[in-house]
Tab-separated table of C-alpha atoms in Angstrom:
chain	number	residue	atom	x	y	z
X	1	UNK	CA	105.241	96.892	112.202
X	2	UNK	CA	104.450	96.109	108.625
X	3	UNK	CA	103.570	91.977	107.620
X	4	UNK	CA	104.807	92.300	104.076
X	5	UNK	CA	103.033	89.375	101.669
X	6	UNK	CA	105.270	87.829	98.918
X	7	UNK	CA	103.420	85.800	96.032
X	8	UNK	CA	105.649	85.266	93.385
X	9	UNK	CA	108.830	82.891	92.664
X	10	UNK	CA	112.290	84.171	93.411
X	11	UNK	CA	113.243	82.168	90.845
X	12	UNK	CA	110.711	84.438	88.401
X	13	UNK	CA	111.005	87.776	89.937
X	14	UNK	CA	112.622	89.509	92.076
X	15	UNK	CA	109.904	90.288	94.691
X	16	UNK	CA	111.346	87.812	97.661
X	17	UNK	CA	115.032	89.752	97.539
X	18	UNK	CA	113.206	93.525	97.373
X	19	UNK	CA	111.210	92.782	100.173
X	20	UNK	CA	113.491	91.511	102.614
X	21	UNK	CA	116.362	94.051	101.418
X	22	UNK	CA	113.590	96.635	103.209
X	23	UNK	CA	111.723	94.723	105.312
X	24	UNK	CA	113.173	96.344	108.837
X	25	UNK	CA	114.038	94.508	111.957
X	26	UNK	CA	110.658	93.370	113.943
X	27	UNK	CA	108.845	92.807	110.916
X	28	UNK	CA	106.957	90.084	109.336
X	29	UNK	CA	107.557	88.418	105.792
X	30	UNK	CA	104.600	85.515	104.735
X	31	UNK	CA	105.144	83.584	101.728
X	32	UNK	CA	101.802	82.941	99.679
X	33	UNK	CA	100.817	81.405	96.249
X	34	UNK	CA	104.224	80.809	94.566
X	35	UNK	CA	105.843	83.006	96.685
X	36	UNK	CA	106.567	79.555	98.977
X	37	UNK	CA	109.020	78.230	96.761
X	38	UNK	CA	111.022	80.716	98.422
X	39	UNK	CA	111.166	78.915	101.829
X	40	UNK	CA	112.557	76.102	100.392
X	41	UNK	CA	116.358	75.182	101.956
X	42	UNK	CA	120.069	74.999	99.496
X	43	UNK	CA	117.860	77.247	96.989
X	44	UNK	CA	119.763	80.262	95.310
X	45	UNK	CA	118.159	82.398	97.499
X	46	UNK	CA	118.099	80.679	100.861
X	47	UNK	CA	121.279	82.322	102.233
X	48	UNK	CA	119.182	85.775	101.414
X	49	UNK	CA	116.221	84.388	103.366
X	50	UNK	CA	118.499	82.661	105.940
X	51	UNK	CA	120.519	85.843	106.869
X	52	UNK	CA	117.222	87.765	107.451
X	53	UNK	CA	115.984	85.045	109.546
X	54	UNK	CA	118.499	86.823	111.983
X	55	UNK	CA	115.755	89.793	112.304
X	56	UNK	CA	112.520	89.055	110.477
X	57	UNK	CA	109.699	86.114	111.265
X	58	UNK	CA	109.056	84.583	107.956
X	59	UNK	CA	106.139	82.489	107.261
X	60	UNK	CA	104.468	80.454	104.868
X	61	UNK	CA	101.075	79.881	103.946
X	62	UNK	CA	100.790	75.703	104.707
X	63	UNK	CA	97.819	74.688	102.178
X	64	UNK	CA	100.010	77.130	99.227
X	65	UNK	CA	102.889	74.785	100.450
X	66	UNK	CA	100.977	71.594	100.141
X	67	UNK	CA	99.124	72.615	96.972
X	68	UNK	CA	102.338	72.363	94.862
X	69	UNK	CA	103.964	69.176	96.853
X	70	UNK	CA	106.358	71.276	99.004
X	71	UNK	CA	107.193	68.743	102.225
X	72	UNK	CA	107.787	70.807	105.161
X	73	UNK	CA	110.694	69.014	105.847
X	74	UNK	CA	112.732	70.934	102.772
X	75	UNK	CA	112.101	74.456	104.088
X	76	UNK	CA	115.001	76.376	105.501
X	77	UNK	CA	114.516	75.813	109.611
X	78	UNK	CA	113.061	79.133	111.488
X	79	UNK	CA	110.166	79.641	108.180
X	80	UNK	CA	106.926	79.436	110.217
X	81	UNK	CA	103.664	77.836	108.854
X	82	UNK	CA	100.870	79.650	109.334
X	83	UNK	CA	97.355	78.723	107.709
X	84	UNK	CA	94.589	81.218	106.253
X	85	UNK	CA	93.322	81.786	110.027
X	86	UNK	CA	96.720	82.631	110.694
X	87	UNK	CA	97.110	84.837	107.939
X	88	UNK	CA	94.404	86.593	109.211
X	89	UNK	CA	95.875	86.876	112.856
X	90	UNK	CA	98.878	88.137	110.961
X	91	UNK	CA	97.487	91.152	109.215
X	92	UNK	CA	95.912	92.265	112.471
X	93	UNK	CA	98.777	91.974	114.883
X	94	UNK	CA	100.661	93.896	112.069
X	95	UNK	CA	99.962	97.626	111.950
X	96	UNK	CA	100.423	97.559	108.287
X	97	UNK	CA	100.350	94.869	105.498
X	98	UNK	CA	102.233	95.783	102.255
X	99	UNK	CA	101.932	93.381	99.059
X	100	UNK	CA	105.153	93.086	97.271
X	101	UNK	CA	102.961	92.621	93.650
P	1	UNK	CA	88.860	94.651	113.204
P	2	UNK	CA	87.854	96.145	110.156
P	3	UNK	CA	89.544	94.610	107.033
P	4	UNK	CA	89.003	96.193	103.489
P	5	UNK	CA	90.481	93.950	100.423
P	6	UNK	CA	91.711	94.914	96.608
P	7	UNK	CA	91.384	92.554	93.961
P	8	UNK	CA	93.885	93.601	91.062
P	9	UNK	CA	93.568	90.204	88.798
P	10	UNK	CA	90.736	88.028	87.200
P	11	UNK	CA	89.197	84.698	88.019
P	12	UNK	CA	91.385	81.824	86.851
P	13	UNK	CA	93.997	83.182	85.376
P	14	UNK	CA	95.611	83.811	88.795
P	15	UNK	CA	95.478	82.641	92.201
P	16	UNK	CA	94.621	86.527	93.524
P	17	UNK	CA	91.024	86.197	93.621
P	18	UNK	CA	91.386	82.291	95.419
P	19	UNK	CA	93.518	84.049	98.356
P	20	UNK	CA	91.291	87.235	98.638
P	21	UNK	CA	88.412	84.716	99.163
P	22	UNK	CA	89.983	82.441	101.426
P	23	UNK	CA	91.297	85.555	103.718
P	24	UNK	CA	88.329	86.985	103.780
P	25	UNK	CA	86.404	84.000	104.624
P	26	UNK	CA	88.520	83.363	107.501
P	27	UNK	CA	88.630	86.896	108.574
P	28	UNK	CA	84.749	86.691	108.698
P	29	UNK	CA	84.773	83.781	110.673
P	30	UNK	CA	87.073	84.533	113.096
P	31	UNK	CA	84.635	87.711	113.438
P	32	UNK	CA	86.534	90.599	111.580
P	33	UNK	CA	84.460	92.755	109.490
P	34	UNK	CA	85.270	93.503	105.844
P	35	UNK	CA	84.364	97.297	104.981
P	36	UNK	CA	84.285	96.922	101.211
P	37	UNK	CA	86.077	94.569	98.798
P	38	UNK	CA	87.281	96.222	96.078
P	39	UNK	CA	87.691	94.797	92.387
P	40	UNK	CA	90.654	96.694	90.338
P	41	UNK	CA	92.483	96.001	86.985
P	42	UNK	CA	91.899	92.657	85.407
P	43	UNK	CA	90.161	92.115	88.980
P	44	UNK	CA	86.519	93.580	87.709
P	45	UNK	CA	86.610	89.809	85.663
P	46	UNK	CA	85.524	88.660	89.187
P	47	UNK	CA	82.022	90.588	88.530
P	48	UNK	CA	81.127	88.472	85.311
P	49	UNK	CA	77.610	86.182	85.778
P	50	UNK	CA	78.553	85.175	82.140
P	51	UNK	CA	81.508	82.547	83.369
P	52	UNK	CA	80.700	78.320	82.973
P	53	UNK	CA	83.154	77.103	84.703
P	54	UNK	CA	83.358	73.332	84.486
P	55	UNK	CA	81.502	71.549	86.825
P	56	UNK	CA	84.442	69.739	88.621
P	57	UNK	CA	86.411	73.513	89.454
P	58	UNK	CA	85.346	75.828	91.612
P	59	UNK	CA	83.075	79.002	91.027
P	60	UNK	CA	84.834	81.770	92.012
P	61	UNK	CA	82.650	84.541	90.749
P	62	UNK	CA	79.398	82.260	92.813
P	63	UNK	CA	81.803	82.020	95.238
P	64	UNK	CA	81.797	85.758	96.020
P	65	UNK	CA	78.208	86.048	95.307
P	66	UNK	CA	77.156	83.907	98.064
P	67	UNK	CA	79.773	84.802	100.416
P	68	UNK	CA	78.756	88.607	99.971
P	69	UNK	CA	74.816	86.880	100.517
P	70	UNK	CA	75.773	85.457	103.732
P	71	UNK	CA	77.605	88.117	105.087
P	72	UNK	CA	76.467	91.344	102.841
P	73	UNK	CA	79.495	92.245	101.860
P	74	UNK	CA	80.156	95.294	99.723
P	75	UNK	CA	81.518	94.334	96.566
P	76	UNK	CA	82.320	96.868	94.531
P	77	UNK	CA	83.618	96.785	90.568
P	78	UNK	CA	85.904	100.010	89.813
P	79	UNK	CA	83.776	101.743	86.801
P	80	UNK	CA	87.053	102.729	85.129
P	81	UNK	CA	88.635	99.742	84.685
P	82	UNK	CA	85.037	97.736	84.681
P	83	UNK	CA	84.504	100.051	81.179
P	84	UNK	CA	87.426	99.248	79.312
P	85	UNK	CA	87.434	95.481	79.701
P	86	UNK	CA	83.468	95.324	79.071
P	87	UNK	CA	81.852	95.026	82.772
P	88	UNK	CA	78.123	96.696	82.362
P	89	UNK	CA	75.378	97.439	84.754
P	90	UNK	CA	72.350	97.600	83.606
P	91	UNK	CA	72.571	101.534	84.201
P	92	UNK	CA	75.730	101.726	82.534
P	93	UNK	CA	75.127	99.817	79.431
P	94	UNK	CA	72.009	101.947	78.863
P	95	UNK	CA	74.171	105.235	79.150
P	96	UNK	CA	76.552	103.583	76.763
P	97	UNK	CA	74.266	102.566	74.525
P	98	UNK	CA	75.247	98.743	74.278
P	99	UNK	CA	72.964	95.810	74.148
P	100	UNK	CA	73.899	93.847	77.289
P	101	UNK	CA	75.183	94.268	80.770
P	102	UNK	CA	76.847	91.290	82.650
P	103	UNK	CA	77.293	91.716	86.398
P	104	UNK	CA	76.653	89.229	88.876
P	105	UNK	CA	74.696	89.218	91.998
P	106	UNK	CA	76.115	91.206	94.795
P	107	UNK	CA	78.541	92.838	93.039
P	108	UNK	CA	77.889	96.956	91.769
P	109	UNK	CA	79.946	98.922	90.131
P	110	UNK	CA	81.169	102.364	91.344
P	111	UNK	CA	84.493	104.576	91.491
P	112	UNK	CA	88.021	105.231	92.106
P	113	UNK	CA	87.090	107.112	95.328
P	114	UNK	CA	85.214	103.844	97.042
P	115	UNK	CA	88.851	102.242	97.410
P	116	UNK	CA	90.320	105.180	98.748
P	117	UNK	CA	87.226	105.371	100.925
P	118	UNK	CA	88.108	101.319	102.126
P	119	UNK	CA	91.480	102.869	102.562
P	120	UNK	CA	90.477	105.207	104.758
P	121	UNK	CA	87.910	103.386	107.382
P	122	UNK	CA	89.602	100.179	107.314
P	123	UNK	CA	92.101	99.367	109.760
P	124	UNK	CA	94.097	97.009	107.541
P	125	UNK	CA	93.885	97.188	103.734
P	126	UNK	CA	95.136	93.837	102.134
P	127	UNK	CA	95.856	93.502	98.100
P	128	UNK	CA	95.824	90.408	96.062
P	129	UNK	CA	97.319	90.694	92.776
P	130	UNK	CA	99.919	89.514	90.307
G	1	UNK	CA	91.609	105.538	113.739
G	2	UNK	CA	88.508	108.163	113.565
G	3	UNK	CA	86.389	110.333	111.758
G	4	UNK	CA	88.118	112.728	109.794
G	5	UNK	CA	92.025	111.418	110.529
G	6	UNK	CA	94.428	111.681	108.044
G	7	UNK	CA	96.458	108.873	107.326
G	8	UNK	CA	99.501	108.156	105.458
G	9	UNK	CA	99.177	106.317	102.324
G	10	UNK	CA	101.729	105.150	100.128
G	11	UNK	CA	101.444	104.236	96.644
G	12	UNK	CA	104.075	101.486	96.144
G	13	UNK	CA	105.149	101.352	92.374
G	14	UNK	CA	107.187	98.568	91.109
G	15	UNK	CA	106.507	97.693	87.583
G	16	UNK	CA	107.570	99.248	84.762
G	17	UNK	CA	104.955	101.271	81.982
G	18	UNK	CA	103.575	100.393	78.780
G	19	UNK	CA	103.924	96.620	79.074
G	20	UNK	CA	100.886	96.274	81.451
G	21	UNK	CA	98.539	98.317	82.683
G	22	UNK	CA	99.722	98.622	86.346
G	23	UNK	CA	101.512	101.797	86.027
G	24	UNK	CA	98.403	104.170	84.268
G	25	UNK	CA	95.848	102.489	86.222
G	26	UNK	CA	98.199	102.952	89.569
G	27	UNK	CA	98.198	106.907	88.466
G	28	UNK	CA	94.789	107.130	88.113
G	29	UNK	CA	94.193	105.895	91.668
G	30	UNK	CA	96.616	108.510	92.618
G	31	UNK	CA	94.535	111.498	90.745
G	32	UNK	CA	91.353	110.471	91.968
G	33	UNK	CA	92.564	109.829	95.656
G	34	UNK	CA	94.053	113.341	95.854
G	35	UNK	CA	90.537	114.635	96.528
G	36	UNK	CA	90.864	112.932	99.565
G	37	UNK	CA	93.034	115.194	101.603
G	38	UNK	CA	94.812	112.087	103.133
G	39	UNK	CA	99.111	112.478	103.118
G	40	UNK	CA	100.085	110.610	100.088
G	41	UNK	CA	103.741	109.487	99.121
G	42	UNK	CA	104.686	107.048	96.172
G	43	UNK	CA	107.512	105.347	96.431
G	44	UNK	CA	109.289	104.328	92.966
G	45	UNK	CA	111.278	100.744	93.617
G	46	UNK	CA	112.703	98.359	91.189
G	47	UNK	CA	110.966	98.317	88.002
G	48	UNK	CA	108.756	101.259	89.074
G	49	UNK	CA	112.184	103.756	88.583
G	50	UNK	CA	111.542	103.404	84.534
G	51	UNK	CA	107.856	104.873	85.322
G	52	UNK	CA	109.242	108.324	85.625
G	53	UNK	CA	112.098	108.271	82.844
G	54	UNK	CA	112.405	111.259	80.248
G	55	UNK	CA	111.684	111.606	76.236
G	56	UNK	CA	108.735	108.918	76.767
G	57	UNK	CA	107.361	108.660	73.241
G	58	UNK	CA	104.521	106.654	73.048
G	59	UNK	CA	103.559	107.340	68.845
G	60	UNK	CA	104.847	103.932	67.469
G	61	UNK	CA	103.164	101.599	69.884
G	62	UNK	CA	99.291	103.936	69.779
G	63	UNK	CA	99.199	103.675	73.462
G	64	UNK	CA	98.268	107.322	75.887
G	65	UNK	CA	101.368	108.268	76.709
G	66	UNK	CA	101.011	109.312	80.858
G	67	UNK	CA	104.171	110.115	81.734
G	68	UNK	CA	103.665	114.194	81.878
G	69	UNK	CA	101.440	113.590	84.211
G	70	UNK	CA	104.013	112.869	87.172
G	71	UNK	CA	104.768	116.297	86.757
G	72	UNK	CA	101.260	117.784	86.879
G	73	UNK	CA	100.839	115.848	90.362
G	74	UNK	CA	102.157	118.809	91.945
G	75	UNK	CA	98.977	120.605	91.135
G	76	UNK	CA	97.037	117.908	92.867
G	77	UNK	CA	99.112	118.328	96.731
G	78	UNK	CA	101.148	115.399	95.437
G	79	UNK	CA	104.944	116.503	96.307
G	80	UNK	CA	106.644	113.371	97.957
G	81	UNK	CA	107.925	110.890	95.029
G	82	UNK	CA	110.577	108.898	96.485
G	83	UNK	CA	112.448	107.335	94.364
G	84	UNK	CA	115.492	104.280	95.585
G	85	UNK	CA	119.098	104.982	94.467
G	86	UNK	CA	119.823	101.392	94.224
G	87	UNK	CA	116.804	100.778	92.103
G	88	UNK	CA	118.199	103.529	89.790
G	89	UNK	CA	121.717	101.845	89.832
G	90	UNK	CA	120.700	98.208	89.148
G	91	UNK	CA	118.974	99.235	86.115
G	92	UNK	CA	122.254	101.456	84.655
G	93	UNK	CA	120.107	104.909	85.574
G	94	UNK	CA	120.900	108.315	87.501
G	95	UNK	CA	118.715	110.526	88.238
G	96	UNK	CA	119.601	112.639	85.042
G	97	UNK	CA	117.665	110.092	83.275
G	98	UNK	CA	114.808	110.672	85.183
G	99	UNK	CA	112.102	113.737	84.491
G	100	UNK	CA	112.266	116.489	86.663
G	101	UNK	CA	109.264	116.715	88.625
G	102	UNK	CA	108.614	119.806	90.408
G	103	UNK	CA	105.835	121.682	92.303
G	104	UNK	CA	105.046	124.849	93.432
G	105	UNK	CA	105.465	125.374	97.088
G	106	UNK	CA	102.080	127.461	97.945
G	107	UNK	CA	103.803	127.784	102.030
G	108	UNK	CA	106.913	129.509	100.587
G	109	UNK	CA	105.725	132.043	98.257
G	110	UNK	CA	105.097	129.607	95.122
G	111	UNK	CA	108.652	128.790	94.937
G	112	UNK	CA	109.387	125.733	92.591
G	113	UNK	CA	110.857	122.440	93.915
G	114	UNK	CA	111.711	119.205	93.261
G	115	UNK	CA	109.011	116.572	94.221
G	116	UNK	CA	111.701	113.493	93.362
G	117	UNK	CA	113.347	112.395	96.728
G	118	UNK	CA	116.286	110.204	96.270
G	119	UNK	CA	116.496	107.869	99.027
G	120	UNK	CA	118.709	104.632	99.308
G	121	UNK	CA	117.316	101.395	99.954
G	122	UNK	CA	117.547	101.520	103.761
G	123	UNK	CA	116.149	105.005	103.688
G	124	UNK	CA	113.073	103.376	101.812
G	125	UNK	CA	112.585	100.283	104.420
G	126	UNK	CA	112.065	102.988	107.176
G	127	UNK	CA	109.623	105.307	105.258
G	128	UNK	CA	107.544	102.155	104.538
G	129	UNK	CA	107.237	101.032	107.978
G	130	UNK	CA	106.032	104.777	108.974
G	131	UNK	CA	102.873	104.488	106.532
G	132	UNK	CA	99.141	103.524	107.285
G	133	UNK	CA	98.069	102.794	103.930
G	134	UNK	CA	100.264	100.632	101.090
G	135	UNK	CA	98.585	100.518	97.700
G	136	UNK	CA	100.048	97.890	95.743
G	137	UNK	CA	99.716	97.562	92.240
């Protein structure tokens, strides 16, 4: 399965709303640099993010989420943190990682 | 595992470079290998010894310098994209007849085919970019 | 995987030419990782659709114009462009305002065909997840 890596705004680009309009069933979204503003709940794209919830893990890369004053407590529930060890653990369990640049 | 990473944007200006480092960092101390890291686009920037960052800020380009010192990591400057935005070897500015060359230690600079090449023998290849 | 496997590498295009340098530099990865024998693909999503529109004329703005290229990929073993419908769509495009990229088909006596392969978004999703190698760019 393919982790697919996200670092932009959804708000900016449409990167976050490509990827998980492919990303198939099994596979693994993570959220880095500004891409975490993307995990954050009542957004304009959370019902997007929510309704693939239903078949892809979505994470977030914690010190990207504390870095710009995110509190974990605003991020739509089922978004995973994960930290850069994590991310690594990620990418290998993953057959495939594919940047969404 | 065997990790091989692309760098598509400079120091600085974006947080590509930061994440590369920090991933591979990790990745090498969880005990992964990294088979090449390879600098593309505005990326080659990372391959500079000419940057004074201010003291307070990170290095990035030392950064990479030692990290590729501890661990000898192959860091490798595309020559195509190195030439147009002014990234010289010694080698390559005497070819090119200009009057300086500017790469940091641990870096070289080579070709197109060594990031196919990480492609290729790496299990995982992870970009960083804009 | 071992010595002397082939693996499947996709070149995943999603920004549009001219305004950065993405696109040419993308192509010359492309060109240069041909010599590889490995089984290349590039996949043409969002922005990336306006990489392979006709009547590119580059004169007024004294950039290399690249798009011909595309079609000289052919030449190179390069023959799988996929390119997403809904990409197309979004942006107010068909495929008539695309170029028409061919290649010669050296297993069926040179006969010319079409490297574009229109595939919908869903179709796209599943070719991704069947690839070894994504180059982003």
């Amino acid at each position: 399965m393919i982790l697919h890596t996200v670092n932009k705004s959804p708000f900016e680009r449409n990167a976050l709303v490509s990827c998980l309009g492919h990303a198939q069933a099994g596979s693994s979204v993570l959220m880095i640099e500004d891409g975490v503003y993307g995990a954050i709940a009542g957004s304009q794209v959370a019902d997007v993010v929510n309704n693939s919830l239903a078949t892809v893990k979505i994470y977030v890369l914690e010190p990207d989420l504390a870095a710009r004053g995110i509190a974990k407590e605003k991020l739509i529930s089922g978004v995973q943190l994960i930290d850069y060890a994590g991310f690594v653990d990620l990418a290998a369990d993953n057959t495939t990682v594919q940047a969404w640049l | 595992m065997k990790f091989s990473i692309q760098i598509n944007e400079g120091p600085y200006q974006h947080q590509a470079s930061d994440t590369a480092y920090l991933f591979t960092k990790a990745a090498l101390e969880k005990g992964h290998e990294i088979f090449r890291v390879f600098f593309y686009h505005d990326g080659v920037n990372n391959g500079t010894r000419l940057t004074v960052p201010p003291q307070d800020d990170r290095n990035v380009i030392k950064r990479w310098s030692e990290l590729s010192k501890q661990y000898n990591l192959d860091l490798v400057l595309c020559i195509a994209a190195a030439q147009r935005r002014g990234l010289l070897d010694e080698n390559e500015a005497k070819r090119q007849g200009k009057d300086a060359h500017n790469i940091a230690e641990g870096f070289r600079i080579s070709g197109l085919g060594q990031l196919i090449e990480a492609g290729i023998k790496a299990d995982r290849l992870m970009v960083f970019g804009d | 995987m071992s010595e002397g496997t082939i693996k499947k590498f996709l070149y995943l295009n999603r920004k549009a030419p001219y305004g950065t340098i993405y696109a040419l530099e993308s192509l010359e990865v492309v060109l240069i990782g041909a010599a590889f024998d490995q089984d290349v693909s590039l996949a043409f999503v969002d922005d990336g659709v306006f990489q392979l529109t006709k009547n590119q004329n580059t004169k007024g703005i004294e950039m290399k114009g690249f798009s011909l290229v595309y079609n000289a990929l052919g030449d190179y073993g390069i023959t799988k462009l996929y390119v997403e419908k809904e990409s197309l769509e979004e942006r107010g495009l068909t495929l008539d305002d695309l170029q028409d990229v061919v290649y010669e088909d050296e297993n069926d006596d040179y006969a010319e065909k079409k490297s574009i392969l229109l595939v919908s978004r869903a179709e796209m999703g599943q070719m991704m997840e069947t690839q070894n190698v994504v180059l982003s760019f």
